[in-house]
Coordinates of N, CA and C in Angstrom, one line a residue:
X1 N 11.5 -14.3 70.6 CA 11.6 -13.0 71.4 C 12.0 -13.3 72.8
X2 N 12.6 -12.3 73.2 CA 13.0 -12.6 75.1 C 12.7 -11.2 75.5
X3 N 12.2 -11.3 77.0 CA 11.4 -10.5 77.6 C 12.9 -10.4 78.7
X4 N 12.8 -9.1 79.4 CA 14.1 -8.9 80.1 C 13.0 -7.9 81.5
X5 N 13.3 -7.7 82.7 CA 13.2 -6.6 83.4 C 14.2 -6.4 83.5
X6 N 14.1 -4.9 83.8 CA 14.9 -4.1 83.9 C 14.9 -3.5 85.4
X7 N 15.7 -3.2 86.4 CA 15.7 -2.5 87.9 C 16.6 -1.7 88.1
X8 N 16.2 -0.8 88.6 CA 17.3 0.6 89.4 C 16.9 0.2 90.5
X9 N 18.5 -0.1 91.2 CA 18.3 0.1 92.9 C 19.2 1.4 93.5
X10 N 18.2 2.0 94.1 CA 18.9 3.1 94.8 C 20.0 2.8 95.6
X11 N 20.6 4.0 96.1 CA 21.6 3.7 97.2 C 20.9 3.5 98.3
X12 N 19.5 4.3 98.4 CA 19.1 4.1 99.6 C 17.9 2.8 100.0
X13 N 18.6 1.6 98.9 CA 17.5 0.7 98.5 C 16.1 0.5 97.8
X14 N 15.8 1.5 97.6 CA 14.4 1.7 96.4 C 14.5 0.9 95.4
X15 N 13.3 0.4 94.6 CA 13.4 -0.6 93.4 C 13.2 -0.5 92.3
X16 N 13.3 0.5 91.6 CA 12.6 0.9 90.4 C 12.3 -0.4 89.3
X17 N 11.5 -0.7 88.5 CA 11.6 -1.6 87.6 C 10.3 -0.8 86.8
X18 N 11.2 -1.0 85.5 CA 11.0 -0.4 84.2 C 9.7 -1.0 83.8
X19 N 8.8 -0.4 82.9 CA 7.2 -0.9 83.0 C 7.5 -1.5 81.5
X20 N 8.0 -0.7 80.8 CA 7.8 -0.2 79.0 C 9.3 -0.7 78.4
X21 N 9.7 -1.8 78.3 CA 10.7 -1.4 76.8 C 10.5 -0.8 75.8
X22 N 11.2 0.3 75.6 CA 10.9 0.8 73.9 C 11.8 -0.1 72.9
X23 N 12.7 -0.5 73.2 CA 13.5 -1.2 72.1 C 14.6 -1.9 72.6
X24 N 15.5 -2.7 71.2 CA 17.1 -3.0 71.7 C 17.7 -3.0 71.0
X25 N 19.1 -2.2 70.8 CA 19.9 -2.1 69.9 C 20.8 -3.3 70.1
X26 N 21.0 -4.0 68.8 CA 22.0 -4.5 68.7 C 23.2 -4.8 68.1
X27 N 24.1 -5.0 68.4 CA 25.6 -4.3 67.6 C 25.6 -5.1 66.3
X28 N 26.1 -4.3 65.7 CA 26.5 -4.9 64.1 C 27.8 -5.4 63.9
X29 N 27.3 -6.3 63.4 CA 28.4 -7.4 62.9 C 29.7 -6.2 61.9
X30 N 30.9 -6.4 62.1 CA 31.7 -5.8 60.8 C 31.2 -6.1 59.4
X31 N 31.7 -5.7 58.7 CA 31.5 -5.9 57.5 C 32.8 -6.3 57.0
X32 N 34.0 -5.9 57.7 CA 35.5 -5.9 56.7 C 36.5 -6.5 58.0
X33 N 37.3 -6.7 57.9 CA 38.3 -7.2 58.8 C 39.0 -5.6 59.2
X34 N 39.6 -5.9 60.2 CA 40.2 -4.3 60.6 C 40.8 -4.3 62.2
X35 N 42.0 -4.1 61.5 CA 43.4 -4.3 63.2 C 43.2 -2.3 63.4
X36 N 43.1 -2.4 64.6 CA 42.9 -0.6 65.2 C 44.3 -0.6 65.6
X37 N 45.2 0.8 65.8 CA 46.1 1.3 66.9 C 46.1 0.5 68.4
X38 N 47.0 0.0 68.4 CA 46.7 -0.2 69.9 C 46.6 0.9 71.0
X39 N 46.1 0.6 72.1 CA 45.8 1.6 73.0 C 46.2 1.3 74.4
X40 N 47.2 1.6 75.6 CA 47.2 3.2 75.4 C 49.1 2.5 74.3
X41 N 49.5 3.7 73.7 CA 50.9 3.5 72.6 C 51.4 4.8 72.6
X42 N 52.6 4.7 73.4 CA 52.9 4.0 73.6 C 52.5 3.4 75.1
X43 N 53.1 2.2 75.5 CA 52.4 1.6 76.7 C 53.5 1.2 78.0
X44 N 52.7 0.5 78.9 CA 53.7 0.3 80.2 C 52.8 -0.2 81.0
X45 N 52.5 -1.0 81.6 CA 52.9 -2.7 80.8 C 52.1 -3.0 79.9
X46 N 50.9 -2.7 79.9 CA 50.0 -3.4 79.0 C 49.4 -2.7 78.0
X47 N 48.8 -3.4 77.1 CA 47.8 -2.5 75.9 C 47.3 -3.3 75.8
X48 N 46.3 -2.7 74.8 CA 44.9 -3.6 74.2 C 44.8 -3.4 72.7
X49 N 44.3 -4.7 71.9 CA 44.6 -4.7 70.5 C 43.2 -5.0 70.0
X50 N 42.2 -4.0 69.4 CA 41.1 -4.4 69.1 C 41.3 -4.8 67.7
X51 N 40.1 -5.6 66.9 CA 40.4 -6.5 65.8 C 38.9 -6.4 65.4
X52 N 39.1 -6.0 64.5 CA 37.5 -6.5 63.4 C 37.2 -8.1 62.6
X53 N 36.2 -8.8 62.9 CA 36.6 -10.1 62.4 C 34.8 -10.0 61.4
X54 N 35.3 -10.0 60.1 CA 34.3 -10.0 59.3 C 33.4 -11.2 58.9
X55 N 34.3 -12.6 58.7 CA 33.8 -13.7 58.2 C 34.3 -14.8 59.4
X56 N 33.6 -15.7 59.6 CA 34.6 -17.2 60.2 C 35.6 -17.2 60.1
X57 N 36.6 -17.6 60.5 CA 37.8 -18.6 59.8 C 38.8 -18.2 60.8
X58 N 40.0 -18.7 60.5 CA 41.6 -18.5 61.0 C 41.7 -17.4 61.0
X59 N 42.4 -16.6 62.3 CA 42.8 -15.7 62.2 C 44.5 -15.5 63.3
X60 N 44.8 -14.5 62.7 CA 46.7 -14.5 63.3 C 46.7 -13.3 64.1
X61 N 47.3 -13.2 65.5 CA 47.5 -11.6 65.8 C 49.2 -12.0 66.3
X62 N 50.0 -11.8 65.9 CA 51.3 -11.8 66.0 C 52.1 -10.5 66.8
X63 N 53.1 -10.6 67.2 CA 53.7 -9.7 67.7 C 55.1 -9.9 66.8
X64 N 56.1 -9.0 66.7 CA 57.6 -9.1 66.0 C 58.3 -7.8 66.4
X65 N 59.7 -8.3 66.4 CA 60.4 -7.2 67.2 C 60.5 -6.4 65.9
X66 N 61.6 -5.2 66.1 CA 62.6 -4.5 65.0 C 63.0 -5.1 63.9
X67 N 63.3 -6.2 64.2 CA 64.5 -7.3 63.1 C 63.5 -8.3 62.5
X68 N 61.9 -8.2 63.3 CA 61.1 -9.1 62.2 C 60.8 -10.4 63.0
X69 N 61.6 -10.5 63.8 CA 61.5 -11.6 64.7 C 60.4 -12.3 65.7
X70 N 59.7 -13.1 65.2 CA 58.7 -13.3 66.0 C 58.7 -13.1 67.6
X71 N 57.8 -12.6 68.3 CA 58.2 -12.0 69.9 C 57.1 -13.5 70.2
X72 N 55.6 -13.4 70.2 CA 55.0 -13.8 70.7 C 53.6 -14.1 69.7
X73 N 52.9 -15.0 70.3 CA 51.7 -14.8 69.4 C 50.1 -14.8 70.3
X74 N 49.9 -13.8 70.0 CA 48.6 -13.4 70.8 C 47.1 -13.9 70.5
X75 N 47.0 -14.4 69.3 CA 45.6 -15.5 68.9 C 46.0 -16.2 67.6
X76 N 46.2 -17.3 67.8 CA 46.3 -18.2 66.7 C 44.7 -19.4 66.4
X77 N 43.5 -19.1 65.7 CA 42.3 -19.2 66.3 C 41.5 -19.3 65.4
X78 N 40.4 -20.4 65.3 CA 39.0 -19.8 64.2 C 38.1 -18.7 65.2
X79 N 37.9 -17.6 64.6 CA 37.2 -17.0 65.6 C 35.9 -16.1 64.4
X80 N 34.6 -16.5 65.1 CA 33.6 -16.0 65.0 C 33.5 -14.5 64.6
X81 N 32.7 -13.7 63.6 CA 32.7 -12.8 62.7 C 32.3 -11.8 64.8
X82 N 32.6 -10.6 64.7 CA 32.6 -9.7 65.8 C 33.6 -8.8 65.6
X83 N 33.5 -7.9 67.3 CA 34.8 -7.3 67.4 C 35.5 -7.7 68.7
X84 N 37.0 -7.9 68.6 CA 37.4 -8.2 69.8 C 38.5 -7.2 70.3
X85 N 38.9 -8.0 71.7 CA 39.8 -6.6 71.9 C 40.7 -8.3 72.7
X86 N 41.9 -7.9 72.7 CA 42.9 -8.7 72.8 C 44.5 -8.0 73.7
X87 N 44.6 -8.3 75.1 CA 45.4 -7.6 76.0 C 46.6 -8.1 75.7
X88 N 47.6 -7.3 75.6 CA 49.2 -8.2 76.0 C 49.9 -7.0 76.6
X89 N 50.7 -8.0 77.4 CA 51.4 -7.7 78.4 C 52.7 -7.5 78.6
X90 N 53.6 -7.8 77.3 CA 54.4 -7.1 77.4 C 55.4 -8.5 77.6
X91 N 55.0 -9.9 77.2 CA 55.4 -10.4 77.8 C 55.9 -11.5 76.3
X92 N 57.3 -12.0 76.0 CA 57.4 -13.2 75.3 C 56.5 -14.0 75.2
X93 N 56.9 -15.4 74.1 CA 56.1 -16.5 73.8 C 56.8 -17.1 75.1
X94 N 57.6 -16.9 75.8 CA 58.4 -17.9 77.3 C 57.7 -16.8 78.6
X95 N 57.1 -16.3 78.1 CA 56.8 -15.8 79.3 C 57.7 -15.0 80.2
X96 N 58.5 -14.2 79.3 CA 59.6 -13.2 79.9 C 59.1 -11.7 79.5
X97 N 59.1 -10.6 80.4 CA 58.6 -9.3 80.3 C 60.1 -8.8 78.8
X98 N 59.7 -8.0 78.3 CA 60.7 -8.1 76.9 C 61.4 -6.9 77.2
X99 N 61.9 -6.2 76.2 CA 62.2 -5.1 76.6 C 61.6 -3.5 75.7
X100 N 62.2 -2.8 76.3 CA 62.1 -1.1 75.5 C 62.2 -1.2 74.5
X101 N 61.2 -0.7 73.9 CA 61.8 -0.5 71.9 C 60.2 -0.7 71.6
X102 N 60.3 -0.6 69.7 CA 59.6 -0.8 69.1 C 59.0 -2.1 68.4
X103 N 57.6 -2.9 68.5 CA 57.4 -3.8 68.1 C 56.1 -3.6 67.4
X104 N 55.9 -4.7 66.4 CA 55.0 -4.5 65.4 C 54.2 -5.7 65.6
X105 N 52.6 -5.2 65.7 CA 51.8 -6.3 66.0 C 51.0 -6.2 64.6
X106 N 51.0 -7.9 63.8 CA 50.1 -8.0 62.4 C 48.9 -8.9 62.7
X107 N 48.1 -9.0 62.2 CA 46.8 -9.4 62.2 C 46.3 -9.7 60.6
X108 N 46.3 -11.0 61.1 CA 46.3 -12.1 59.9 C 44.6 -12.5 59.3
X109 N 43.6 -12.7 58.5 CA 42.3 -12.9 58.5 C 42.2 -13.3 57.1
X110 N 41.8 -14.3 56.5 CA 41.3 -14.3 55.5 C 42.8 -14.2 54.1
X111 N 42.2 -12.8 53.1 CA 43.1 -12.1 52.5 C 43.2 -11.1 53.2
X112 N 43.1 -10.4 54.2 CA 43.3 -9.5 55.2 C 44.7 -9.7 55.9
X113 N 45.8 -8.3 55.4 CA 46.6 -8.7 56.5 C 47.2 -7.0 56.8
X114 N 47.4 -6.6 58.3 CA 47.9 -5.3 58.4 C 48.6 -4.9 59.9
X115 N 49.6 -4.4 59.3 CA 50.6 -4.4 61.0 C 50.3 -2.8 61.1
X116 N 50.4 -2.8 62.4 CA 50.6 -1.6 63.7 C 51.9 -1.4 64.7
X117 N 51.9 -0.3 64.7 CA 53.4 -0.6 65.5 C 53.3 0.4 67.2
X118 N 54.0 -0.3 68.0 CA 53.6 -0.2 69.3 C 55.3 0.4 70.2
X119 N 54.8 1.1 70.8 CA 56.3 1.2 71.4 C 56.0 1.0 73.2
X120 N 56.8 -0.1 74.0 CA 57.0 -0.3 75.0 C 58.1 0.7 75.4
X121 N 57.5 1.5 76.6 CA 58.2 2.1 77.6 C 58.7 2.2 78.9
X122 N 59.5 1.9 79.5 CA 59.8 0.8 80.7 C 60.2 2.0 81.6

């Protein structure tokens, strides 16, 4: 068990501290693997790529242009069962801002595999 206080400080410095925990939620684990829409899409410069990770193991978040072509790769990784959220920038595996158009980010897990498609706007 772990014991926590809790404090509200005013703006005008007052201390409140909580007497009673009633409880504590805690997030649940996924159950299934699961690549979301990226957000905001389309974007300028950046988005965010949240990911459901159900079991241990290796997992892929790839980027590819139009033509299929590997752009970049954004987690190549064992990563712990959660959810994450994973930023890109808009930027090459060289570290060059890319260009305008449409690219498809896949997300690799397991037997889990499912692409999303993102459009940069410049």
């Amino acid at each position: 068990d772990h014991l926590f206080s809790v404090e509200e400080i005013e703006f005008n410095g007052v201390v409140y501290t909580l007497s009673e925990l009633l409880g504590v939620v805690q997030s649940q684990l996924p159950e299934e693997f699961a690549l979301y829409t990226p957000y905001p899409n389309p974007f300028n410069p950046t988005t965010q790529i949240k990911v459901d990770v159900a079991e241990s193991g290796p997992v892929q978040l790839m980027v590819y242009d139009i033509n299929g072509r590997l752009v970049t790769t954004l987690k190549d990784a064992t990563l712990e069962p959660g959810n994450y959220v994973i930023d890109w920038d808009a930027r090459d595996r060289n570290g060059h801002m890319i260009s305008t158009g449409i690219y498809f980010i896949q997300f690799t897990a397991e037997s889990y595999r499912n692409t999303k498609k993102v459009l940069l706007l410049k």
